[in-house]
Short mmCIF file of C-alpha atoms in Angstrom, two decimals:
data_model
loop_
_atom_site.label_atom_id
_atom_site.label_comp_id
_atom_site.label_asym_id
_atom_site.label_seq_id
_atom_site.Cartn_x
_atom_site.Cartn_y
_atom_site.Cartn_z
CA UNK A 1 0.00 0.00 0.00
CA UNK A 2 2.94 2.50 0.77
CA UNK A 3 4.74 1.67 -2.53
CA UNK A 4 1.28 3.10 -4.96
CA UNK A 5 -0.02 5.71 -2.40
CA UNK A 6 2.73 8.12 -3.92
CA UNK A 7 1.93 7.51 -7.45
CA UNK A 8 -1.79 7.95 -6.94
CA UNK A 9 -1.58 11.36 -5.18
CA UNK A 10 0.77 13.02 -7.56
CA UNK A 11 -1.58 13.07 -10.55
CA UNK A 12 -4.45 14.42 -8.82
CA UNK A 13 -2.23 16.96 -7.15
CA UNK A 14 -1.15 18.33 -10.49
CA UNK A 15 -4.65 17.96 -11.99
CA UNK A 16 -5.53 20.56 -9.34
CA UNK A 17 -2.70 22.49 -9.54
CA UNK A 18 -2.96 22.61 -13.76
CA UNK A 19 -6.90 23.18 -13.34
CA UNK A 20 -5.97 26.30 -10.16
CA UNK A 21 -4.07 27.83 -13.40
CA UNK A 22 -5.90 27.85 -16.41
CA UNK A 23 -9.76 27.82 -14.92
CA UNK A 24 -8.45 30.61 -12.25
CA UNK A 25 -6.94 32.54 -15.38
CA UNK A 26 -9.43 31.77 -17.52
CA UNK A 27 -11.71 33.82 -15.55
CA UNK A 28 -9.34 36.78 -14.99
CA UNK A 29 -8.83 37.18 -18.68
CA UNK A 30 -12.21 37.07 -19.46
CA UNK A 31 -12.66 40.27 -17.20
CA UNK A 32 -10.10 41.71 -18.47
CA UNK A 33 -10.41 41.12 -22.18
CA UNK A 34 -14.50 41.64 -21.69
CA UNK A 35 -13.59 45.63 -21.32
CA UNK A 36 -11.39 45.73 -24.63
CA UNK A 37 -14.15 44.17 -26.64
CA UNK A 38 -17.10 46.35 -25.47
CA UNK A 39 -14.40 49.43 -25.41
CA UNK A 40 -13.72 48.73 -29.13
CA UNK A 41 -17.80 48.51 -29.50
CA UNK A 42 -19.48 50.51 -27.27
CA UNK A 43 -18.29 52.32 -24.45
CA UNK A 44 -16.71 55.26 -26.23
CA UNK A 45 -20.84 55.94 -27.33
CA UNK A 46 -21.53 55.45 -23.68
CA UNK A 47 -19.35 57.01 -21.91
CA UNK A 48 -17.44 59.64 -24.25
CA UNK A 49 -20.54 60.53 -26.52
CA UNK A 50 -19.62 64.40 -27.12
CA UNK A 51 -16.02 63.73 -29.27
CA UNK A 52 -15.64 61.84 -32.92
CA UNK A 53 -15.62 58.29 -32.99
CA UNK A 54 -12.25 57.70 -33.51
CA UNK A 55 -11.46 60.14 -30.79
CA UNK A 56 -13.62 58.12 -28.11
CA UNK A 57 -11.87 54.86 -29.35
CA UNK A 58 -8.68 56.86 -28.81
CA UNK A 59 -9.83 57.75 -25.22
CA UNK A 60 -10.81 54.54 -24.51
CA UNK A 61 -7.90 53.11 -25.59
CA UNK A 62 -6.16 55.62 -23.10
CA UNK A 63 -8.45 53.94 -20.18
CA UNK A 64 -7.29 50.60 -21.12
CA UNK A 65 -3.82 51.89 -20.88
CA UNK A 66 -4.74 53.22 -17.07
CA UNK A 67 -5.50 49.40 -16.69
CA UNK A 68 -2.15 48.08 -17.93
CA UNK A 69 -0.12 51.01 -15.77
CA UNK A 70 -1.94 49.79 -13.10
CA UNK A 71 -0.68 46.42 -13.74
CA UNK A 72 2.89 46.48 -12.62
CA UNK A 73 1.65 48.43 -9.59
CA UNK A 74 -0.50 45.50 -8.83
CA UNK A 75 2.90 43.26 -9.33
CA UNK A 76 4.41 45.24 -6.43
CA UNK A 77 2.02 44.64 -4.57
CA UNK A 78 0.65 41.20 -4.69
CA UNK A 79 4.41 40.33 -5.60
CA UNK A 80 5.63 41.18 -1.90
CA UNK A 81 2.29 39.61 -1.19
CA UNK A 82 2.95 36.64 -2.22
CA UNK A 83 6.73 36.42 -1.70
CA UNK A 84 6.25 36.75 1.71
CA UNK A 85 3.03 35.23 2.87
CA UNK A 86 2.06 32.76 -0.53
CA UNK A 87 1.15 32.12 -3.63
CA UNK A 88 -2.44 30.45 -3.27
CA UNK A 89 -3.39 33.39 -0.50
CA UNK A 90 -3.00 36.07 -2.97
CA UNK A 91 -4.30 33.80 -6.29
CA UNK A 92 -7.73 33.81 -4.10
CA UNK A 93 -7.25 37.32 -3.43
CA UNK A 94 -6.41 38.67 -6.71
CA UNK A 95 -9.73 36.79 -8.42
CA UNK A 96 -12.03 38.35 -6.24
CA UNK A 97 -10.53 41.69 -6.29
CA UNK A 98 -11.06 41.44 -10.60
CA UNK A 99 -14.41 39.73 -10.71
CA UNK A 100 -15.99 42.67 -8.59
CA UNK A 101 -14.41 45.36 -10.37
CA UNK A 102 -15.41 43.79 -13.59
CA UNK A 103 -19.18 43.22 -12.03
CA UNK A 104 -19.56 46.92 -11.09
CA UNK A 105 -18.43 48.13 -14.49
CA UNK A 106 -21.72 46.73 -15.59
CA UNK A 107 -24.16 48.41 -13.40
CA UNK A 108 -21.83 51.61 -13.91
CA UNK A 109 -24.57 54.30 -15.23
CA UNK A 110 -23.40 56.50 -18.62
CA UNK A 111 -22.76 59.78 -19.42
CA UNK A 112 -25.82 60.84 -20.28
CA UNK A 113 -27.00 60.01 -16.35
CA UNK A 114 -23.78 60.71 -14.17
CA UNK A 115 -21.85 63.25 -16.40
CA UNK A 116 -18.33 63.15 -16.09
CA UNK A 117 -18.91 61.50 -12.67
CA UNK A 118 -19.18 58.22 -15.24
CA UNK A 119 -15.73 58.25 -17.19
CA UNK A 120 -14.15 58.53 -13.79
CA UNK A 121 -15.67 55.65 -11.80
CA UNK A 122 -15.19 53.60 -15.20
CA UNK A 123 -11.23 54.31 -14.83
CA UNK A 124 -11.29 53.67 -11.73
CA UNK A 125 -12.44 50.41 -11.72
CA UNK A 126 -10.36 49.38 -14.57
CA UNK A 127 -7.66 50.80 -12.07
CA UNK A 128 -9.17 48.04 -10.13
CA UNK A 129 -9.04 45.19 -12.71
CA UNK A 130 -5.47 46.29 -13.58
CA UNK A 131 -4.14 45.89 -9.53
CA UNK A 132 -5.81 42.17 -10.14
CA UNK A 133 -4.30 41.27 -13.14
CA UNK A 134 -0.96 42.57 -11.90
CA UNK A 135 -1.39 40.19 -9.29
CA UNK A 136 -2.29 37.18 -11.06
CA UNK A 137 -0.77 35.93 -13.42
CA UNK A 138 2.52 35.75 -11.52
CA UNK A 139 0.74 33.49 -8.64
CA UNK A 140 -1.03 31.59 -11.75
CA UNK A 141 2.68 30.85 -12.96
CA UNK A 142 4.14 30.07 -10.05
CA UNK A 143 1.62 27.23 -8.64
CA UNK A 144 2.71 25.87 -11.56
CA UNK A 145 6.81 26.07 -12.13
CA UNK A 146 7.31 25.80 -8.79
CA UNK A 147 4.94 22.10 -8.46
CA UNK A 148 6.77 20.90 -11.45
CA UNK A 149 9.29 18.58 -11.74
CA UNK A 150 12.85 20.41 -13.86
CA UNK A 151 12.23 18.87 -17.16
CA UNK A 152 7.88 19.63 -17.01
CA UNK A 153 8.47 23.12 -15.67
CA UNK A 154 7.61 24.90 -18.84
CA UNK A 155 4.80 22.31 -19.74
CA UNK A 156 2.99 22.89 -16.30
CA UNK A 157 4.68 27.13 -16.39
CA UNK A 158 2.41 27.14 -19.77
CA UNK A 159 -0.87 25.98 -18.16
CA UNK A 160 -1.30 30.16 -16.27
CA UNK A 161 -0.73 31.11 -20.60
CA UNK A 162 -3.89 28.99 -21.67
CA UNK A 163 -5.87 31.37 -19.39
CA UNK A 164 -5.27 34.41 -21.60
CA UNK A 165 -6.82 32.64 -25.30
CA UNK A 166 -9.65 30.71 -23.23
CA UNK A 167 -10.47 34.07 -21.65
CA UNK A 168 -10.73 36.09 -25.11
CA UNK A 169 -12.24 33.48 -26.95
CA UNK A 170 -15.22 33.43 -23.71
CA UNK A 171 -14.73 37.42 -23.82
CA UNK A 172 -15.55 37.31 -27.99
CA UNK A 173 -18.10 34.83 -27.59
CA UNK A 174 -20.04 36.46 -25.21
CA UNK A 175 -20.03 40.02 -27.02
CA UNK A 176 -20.82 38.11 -30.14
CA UNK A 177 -23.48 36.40 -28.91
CA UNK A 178 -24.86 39.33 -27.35
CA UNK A 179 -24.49 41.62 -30.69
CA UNK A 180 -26.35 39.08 -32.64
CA UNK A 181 -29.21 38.83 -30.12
CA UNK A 182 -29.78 42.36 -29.68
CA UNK A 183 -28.07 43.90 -32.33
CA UNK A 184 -25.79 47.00 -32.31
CA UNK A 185 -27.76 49.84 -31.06
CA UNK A 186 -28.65 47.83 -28.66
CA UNK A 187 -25.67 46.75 -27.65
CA UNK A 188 -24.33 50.51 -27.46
CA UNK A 189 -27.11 51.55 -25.65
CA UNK A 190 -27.28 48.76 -22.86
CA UNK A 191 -26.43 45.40 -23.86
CA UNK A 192 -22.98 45.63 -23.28
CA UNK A 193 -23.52 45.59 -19.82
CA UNK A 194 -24.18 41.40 -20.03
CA UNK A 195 -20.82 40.14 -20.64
CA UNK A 196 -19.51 42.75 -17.40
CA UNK A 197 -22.23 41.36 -15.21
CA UNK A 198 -21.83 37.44 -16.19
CA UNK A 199 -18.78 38.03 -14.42
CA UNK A 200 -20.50 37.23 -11.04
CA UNK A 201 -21.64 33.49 -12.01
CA UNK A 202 -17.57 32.66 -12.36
CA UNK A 203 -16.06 33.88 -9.37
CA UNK A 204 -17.48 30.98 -7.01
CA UNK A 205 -15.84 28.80 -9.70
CA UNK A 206 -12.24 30.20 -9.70
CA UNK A 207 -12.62 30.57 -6.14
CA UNK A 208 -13.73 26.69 -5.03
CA UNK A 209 -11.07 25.62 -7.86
CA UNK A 210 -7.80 27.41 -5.89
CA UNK A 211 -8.78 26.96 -2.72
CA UNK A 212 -8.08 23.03 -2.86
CA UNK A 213 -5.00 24.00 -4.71
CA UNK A 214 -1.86 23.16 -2.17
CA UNK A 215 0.83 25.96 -1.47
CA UNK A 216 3.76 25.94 -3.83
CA UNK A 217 6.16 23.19 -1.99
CA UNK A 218 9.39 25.33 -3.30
CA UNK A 219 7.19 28.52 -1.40
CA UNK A 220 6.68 25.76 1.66
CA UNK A 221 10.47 25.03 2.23
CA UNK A 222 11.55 28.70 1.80
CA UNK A 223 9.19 29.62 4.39
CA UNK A 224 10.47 26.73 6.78
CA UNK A 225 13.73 29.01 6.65
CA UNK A 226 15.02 31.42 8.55
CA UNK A 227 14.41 34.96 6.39
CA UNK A 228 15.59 38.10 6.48
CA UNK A 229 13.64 40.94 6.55
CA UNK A 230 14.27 42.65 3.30
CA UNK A 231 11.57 43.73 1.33
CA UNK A 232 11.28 41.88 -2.37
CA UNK A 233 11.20 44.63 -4.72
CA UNK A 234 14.68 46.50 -3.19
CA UNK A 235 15.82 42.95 -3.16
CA UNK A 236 14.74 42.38 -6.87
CA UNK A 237 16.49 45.95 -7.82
CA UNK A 238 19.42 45.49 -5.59
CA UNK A 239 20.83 42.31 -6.80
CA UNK A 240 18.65 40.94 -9.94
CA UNK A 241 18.33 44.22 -12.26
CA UNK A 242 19.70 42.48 -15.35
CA UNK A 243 17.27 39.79 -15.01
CA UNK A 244 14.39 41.89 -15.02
CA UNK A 245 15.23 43.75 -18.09
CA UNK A 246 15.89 40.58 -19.66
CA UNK A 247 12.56 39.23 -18.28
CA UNK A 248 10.81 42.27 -19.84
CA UNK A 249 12.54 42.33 -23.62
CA UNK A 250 11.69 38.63 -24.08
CA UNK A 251 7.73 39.26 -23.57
CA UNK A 252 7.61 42.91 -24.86
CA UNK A 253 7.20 41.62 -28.57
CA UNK A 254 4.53 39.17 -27.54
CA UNK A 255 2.44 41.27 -26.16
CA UNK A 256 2.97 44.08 -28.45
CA UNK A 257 2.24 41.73 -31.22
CA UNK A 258 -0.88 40.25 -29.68
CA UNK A 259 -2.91 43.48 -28.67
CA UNK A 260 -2.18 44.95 -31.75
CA UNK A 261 -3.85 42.08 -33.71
CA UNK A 262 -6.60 41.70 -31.27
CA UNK A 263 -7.47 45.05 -29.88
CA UNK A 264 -6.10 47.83 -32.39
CA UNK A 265 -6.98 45.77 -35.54
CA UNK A 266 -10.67 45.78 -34.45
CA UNK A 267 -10.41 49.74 -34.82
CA UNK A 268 -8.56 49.43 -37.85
CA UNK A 269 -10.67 46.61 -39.62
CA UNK A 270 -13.89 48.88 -38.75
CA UNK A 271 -12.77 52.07 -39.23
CA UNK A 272 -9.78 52.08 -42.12
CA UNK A 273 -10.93 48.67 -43.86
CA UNK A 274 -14.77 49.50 -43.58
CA UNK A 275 -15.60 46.09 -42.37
CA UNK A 276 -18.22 45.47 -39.26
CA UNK A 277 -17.66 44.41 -36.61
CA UNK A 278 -19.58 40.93 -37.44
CA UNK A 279 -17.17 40.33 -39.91
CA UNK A 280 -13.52 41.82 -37.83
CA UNK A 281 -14.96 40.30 -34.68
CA UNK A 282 -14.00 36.64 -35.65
CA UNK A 283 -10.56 37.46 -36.22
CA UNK A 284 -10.30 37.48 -32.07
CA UNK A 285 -11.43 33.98 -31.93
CA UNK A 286 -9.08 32.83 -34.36
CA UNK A 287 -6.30 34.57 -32.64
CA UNK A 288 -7.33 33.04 -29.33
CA UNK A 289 -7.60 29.39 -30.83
CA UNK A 290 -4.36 29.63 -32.94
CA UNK A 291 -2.58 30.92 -29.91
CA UNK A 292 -4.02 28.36 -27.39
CA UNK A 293 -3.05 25.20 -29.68
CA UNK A 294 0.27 26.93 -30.24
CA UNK A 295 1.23 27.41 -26.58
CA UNK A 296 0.04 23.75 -25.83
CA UNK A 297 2.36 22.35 -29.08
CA UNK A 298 5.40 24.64 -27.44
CA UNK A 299 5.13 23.24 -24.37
CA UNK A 300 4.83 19.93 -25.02
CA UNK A 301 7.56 20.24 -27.64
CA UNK A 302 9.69 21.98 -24.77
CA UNK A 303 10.11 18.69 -22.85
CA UNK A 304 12.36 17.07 -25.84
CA UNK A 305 13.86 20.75 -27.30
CA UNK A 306 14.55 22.83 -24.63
CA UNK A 307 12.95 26.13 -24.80
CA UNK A 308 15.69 28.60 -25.89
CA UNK A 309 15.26 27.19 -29.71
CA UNK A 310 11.20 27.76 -29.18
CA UNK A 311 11.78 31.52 -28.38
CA UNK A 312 14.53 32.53 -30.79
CA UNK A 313 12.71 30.94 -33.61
CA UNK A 314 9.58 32.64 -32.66
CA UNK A 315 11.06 36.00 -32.37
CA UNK A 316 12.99 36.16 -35.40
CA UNK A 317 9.44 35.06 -37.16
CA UNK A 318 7.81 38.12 -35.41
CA UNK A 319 10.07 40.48 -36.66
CA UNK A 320 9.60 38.53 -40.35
CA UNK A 321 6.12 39.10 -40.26
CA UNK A 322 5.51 42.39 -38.54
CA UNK A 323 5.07 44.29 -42.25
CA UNK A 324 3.44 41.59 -44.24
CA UNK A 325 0.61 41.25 -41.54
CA UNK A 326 -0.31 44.65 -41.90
CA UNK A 327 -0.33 44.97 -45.61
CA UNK A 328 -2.04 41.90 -46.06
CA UNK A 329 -4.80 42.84 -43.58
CA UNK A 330 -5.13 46.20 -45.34
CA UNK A 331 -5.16 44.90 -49.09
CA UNK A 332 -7.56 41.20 -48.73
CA UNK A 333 -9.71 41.57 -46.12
CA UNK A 334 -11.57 40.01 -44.39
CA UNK A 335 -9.29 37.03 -45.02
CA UNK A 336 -6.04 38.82 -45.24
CA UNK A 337 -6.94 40.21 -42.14
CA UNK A 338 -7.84 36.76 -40.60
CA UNK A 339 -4.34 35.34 -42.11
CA UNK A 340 -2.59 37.74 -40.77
CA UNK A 341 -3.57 37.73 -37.23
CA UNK A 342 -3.47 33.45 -37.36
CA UNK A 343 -0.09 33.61 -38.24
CA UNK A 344 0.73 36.26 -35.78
CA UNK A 345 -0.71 34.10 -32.96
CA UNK A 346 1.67 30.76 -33.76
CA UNK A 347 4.63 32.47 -33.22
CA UNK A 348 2.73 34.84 -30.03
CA UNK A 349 1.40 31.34 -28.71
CA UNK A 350 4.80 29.54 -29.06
CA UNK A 351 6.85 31.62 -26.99
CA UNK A 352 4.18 32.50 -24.75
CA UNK A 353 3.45 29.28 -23.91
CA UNK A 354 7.30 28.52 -22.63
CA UNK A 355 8.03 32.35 -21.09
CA UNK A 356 6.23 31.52 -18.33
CA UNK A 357 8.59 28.71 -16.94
CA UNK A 358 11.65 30.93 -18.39
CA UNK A 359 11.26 34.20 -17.21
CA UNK A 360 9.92 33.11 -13.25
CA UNK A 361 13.15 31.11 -13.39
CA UNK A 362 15.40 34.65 -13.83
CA UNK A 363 14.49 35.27 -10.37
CA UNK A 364 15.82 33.20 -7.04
CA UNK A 365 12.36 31.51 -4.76
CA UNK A 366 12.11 34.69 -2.41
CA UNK A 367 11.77 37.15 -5.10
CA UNK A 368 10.46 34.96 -7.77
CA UNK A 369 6.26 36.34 -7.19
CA UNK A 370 7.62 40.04 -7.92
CA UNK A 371 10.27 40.04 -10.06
CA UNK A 372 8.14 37.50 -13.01
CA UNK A 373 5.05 39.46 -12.21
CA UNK A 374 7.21 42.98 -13.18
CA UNK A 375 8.63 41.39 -16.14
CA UNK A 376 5.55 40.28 -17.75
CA UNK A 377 3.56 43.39 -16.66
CA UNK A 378 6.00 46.17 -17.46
CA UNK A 379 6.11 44.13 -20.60
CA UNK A 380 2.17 44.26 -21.10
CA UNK A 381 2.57 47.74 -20.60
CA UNK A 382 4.37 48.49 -23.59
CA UNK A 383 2.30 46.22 -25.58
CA UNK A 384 -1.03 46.26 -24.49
CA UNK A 385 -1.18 49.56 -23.08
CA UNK A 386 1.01 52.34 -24.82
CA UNK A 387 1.19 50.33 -28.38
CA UNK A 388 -2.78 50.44 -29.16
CA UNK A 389 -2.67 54.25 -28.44
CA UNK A 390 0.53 54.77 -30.59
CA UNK A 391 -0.89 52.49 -33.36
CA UNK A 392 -4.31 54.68 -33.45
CA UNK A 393 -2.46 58.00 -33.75
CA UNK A 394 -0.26 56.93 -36.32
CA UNK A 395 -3.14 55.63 -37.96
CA UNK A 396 -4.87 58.92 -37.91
CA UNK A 397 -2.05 61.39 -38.40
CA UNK A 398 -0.98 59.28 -42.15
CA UNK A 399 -4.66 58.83 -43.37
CA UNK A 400 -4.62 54.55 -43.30
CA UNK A 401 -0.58 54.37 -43.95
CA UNK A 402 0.48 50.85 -41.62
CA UNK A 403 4.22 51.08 -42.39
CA UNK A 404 5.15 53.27 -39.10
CA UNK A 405 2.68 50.51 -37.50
CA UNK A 406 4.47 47.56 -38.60
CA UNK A 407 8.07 48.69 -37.27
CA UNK A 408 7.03 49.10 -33.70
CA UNK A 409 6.46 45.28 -33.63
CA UNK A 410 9.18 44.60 -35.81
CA UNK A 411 11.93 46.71 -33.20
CA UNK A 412 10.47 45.09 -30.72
CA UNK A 413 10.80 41.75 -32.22
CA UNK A 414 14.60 42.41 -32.77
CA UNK A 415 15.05 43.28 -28.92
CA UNK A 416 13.05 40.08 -28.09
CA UNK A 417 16.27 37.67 -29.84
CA UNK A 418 18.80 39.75 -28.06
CA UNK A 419 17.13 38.88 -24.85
CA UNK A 420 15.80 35.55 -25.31
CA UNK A 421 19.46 34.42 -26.50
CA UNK A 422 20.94 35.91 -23.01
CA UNK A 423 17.71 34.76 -20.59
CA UNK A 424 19.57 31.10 -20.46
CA UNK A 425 22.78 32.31 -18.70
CA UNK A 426 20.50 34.40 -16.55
CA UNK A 427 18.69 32.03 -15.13
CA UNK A 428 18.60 30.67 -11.46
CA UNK A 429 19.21 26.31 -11.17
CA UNK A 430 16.96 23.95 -10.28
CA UNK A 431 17.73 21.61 -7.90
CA UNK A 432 17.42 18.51 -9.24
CA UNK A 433 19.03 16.29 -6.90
CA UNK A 434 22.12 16.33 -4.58
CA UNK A 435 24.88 18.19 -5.83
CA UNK A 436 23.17 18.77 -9.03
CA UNK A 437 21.13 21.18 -10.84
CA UNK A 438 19.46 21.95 -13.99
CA UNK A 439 19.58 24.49 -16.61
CA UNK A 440 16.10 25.43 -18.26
CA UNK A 441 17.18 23.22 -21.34
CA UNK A 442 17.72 20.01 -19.23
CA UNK A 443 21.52 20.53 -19.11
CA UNK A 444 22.67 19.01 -15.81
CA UNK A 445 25.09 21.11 -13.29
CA UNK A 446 27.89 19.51 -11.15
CA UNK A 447 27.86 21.45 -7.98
#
């Protein structure tokens, strides 16, 4: 009885720990991707109705971006959280803080019945939703490096990524479903309140889900040691600087990549193409399902490659295919748009799905929450937040021209295979036995 009792625990252990990461995530995402769809749809008519269209897309765009600053905040924060007192603790935390923020958004009157009272409370709450997301996906990651055995690390690392395409395809398919059922003045006037307050039927879900999750055991046995008192962020900046830089410039091109196929092309598709938003609305859901089977093929392929190949290959085909996407989009749509953001997504899912195990493993166990949290954050930043905002000005300051588009990805594409080359040497051993340790390729280390 002693010999199997080992081998029947494990699995279900790591079925919870796999199903704490992507349901958890997959709920988080939603929220968060729910506000980008109706913001690309409806809320500028809502809650900016007194400026052009454009301009209230614009604006709204800007109010996304308060939710990505707000991000790396929320990495402090829930970073020291949960470098000092765990990662489940501040997983449960983080989920409720998003699903209520994302609930209240859709009882959140308009402008036409609060004034400018409206606008305010709406960035404020997607303050709200930004502090939670900061918080996240760092824990998400974690429960699953740190449960993993050295050579599954990014396999079970890439389980926190499936959260983002699940959550944007149940984002999309909500806001389609609720377009065609009401149609579009509908939607703009009060329909796009649904997908916001749907949010409320998940949150028991994530929550039950993580709380049977067990604590990270590499968490567990740092907190059976003595510690010193330093704080994790003057830690981080103190002694791991290089690593967090590195951390950032091997995500920035992912994300930059991935909102501008499936947040600024919806503006561009609409308002440069001329196509509705029936017809550019799919292109999401083939971005989220081409980047979900992509991450899982990565991962799984990671276990027999290594990573490092994954991400250099993937970045040199991002900076290959930053100006072709954009032309193509511009001169076949609406399948030259729908090429171009599939092909985008293999090469966003592929090294997305092995960052996750790669970048938390820059940072040593103590410091590990806030340091991967900042890197993938200050990384969304750049991508999901400022790019969007920089893509729609360009966009209306040339009249439709995509070139100046296309080579922000593209520079940030080149920085990516500087950094991903360098992130191996970087990175912090795992202890794979005594005396030894292994690299993230599988290389072992004599001690």
């Amino acid at each position: 009885m002693s010999t199997t009792s080992p081998t029947t625990s494990q699995p279900t252990s790591m079925r919870r720990v796999a199903a704490a990461a992507v349901i958890g995530t997959s709920i988080e995402w939603y929220d968060f991707f729910v506000y980008a769809q109706a913001a690309a749809l409806a809320l500028n008519v809502v809650f900016f109705p007194e400026v052009s269209p454009l301009t209230g897309v614009l604006i709204l765009f800007a109010t996304m971006g308060v939710g990505f600053v707000a991000r790396p905040l929320g990495a402090i924060i829930f970073g020291h959280i949960g470098d000092r007192i765990g990662r489940k603790k501040t997983l449960i935390i983080t989920l409720l803080m998003m699903g209520v923020a994302t609930f209240a958004m859709g009882l959140l009157p308009g402008y036409d019945s609060w004034g400018a009272a409206a606008p305010v409370l709406l960035v404020a709450l997607r303050l709200c939703q930004g502090l939670a997301a900061g918080g996240e996906w760092g824990g998400a990651a974690l429960i699953g490096v740190e449960h993993a055995p050295p050579e599954k690390k990014a396999l079970f690392g890439s389980f926190a990524q499936l959260g983002s395409p699940i959550g944007l395809v149940l984002a999309t398919s909500m806001t389609l479903a609720v377009n065609a059922a009401f149609g579009q003045e509908a939607m703009q006037e009060w329909a796009w309140r649904i997908p916001f307050l749907a949010s409320i039927v998940l949150i028991p879900i994530g929550f039950i889900i993580r709380s049977k999750v067990a604590e990270s055991p590499e968490f567990a046995a740092l907190s059976k040691q003595e510690r010193s008192g330093s704080v994790p962020i003057v830690k981080l900046f103190r002694f791991q600087t290089p690593h967090l830089l590195v951390g950032i410039g091997s995500f920035a091109a992912v994300f930059l990549t991935y909102y501008l196929m499936t947040s600024f092309m919806l503006v561009y598709a609409t308002d440069s193409v001329g196509l509705s938003s029936a017809v550019s609305l799919p292109a999401n859901l083939i971005a989220a399902v081409v980047e979900g089977v992509f991450i899982v093929v990565a991962a799984v392929l990671s276990v027999r490659i290594g990573t490092k190949r994954i991400n250099v290959v993937s970045a040199v085909a991002l900076l290959l295919w930053a100006f072709p996407s954009f032309y193509l989009a511009a001169a076949a749509p609406p399948w030259g748009l729908y090429v171009s953001v599939g092909v985008s997504m293999v090469f966003v899912g592929a090294a997305y799905g092995v960052l996750a195990s790669d970048v938390a493993r820059l940072f040593t166990t103590d410091t590990r929450y806030t340091g991967a949290s900042l890197s993938y954050h200050l990384a969304a930043v750049i991508g999901g937040g400022l790019a969007p905002i920089a893509a729609t000005a360009i966009l209306e300051a040339t009249g439709g021209d995509v070139f100046f588009i296309a080579l922000i990805p593209a520079v940030t594409a080149a920085v990516m295979i500087v950094c991903v080359l360098i992130l191996p040497r970087l990175q912090q051993p795992d202890v794979a036995g005594e005396g030894e340790a292994t690299t993230a390729d599988g290389e072992l280390i004599r001690a």
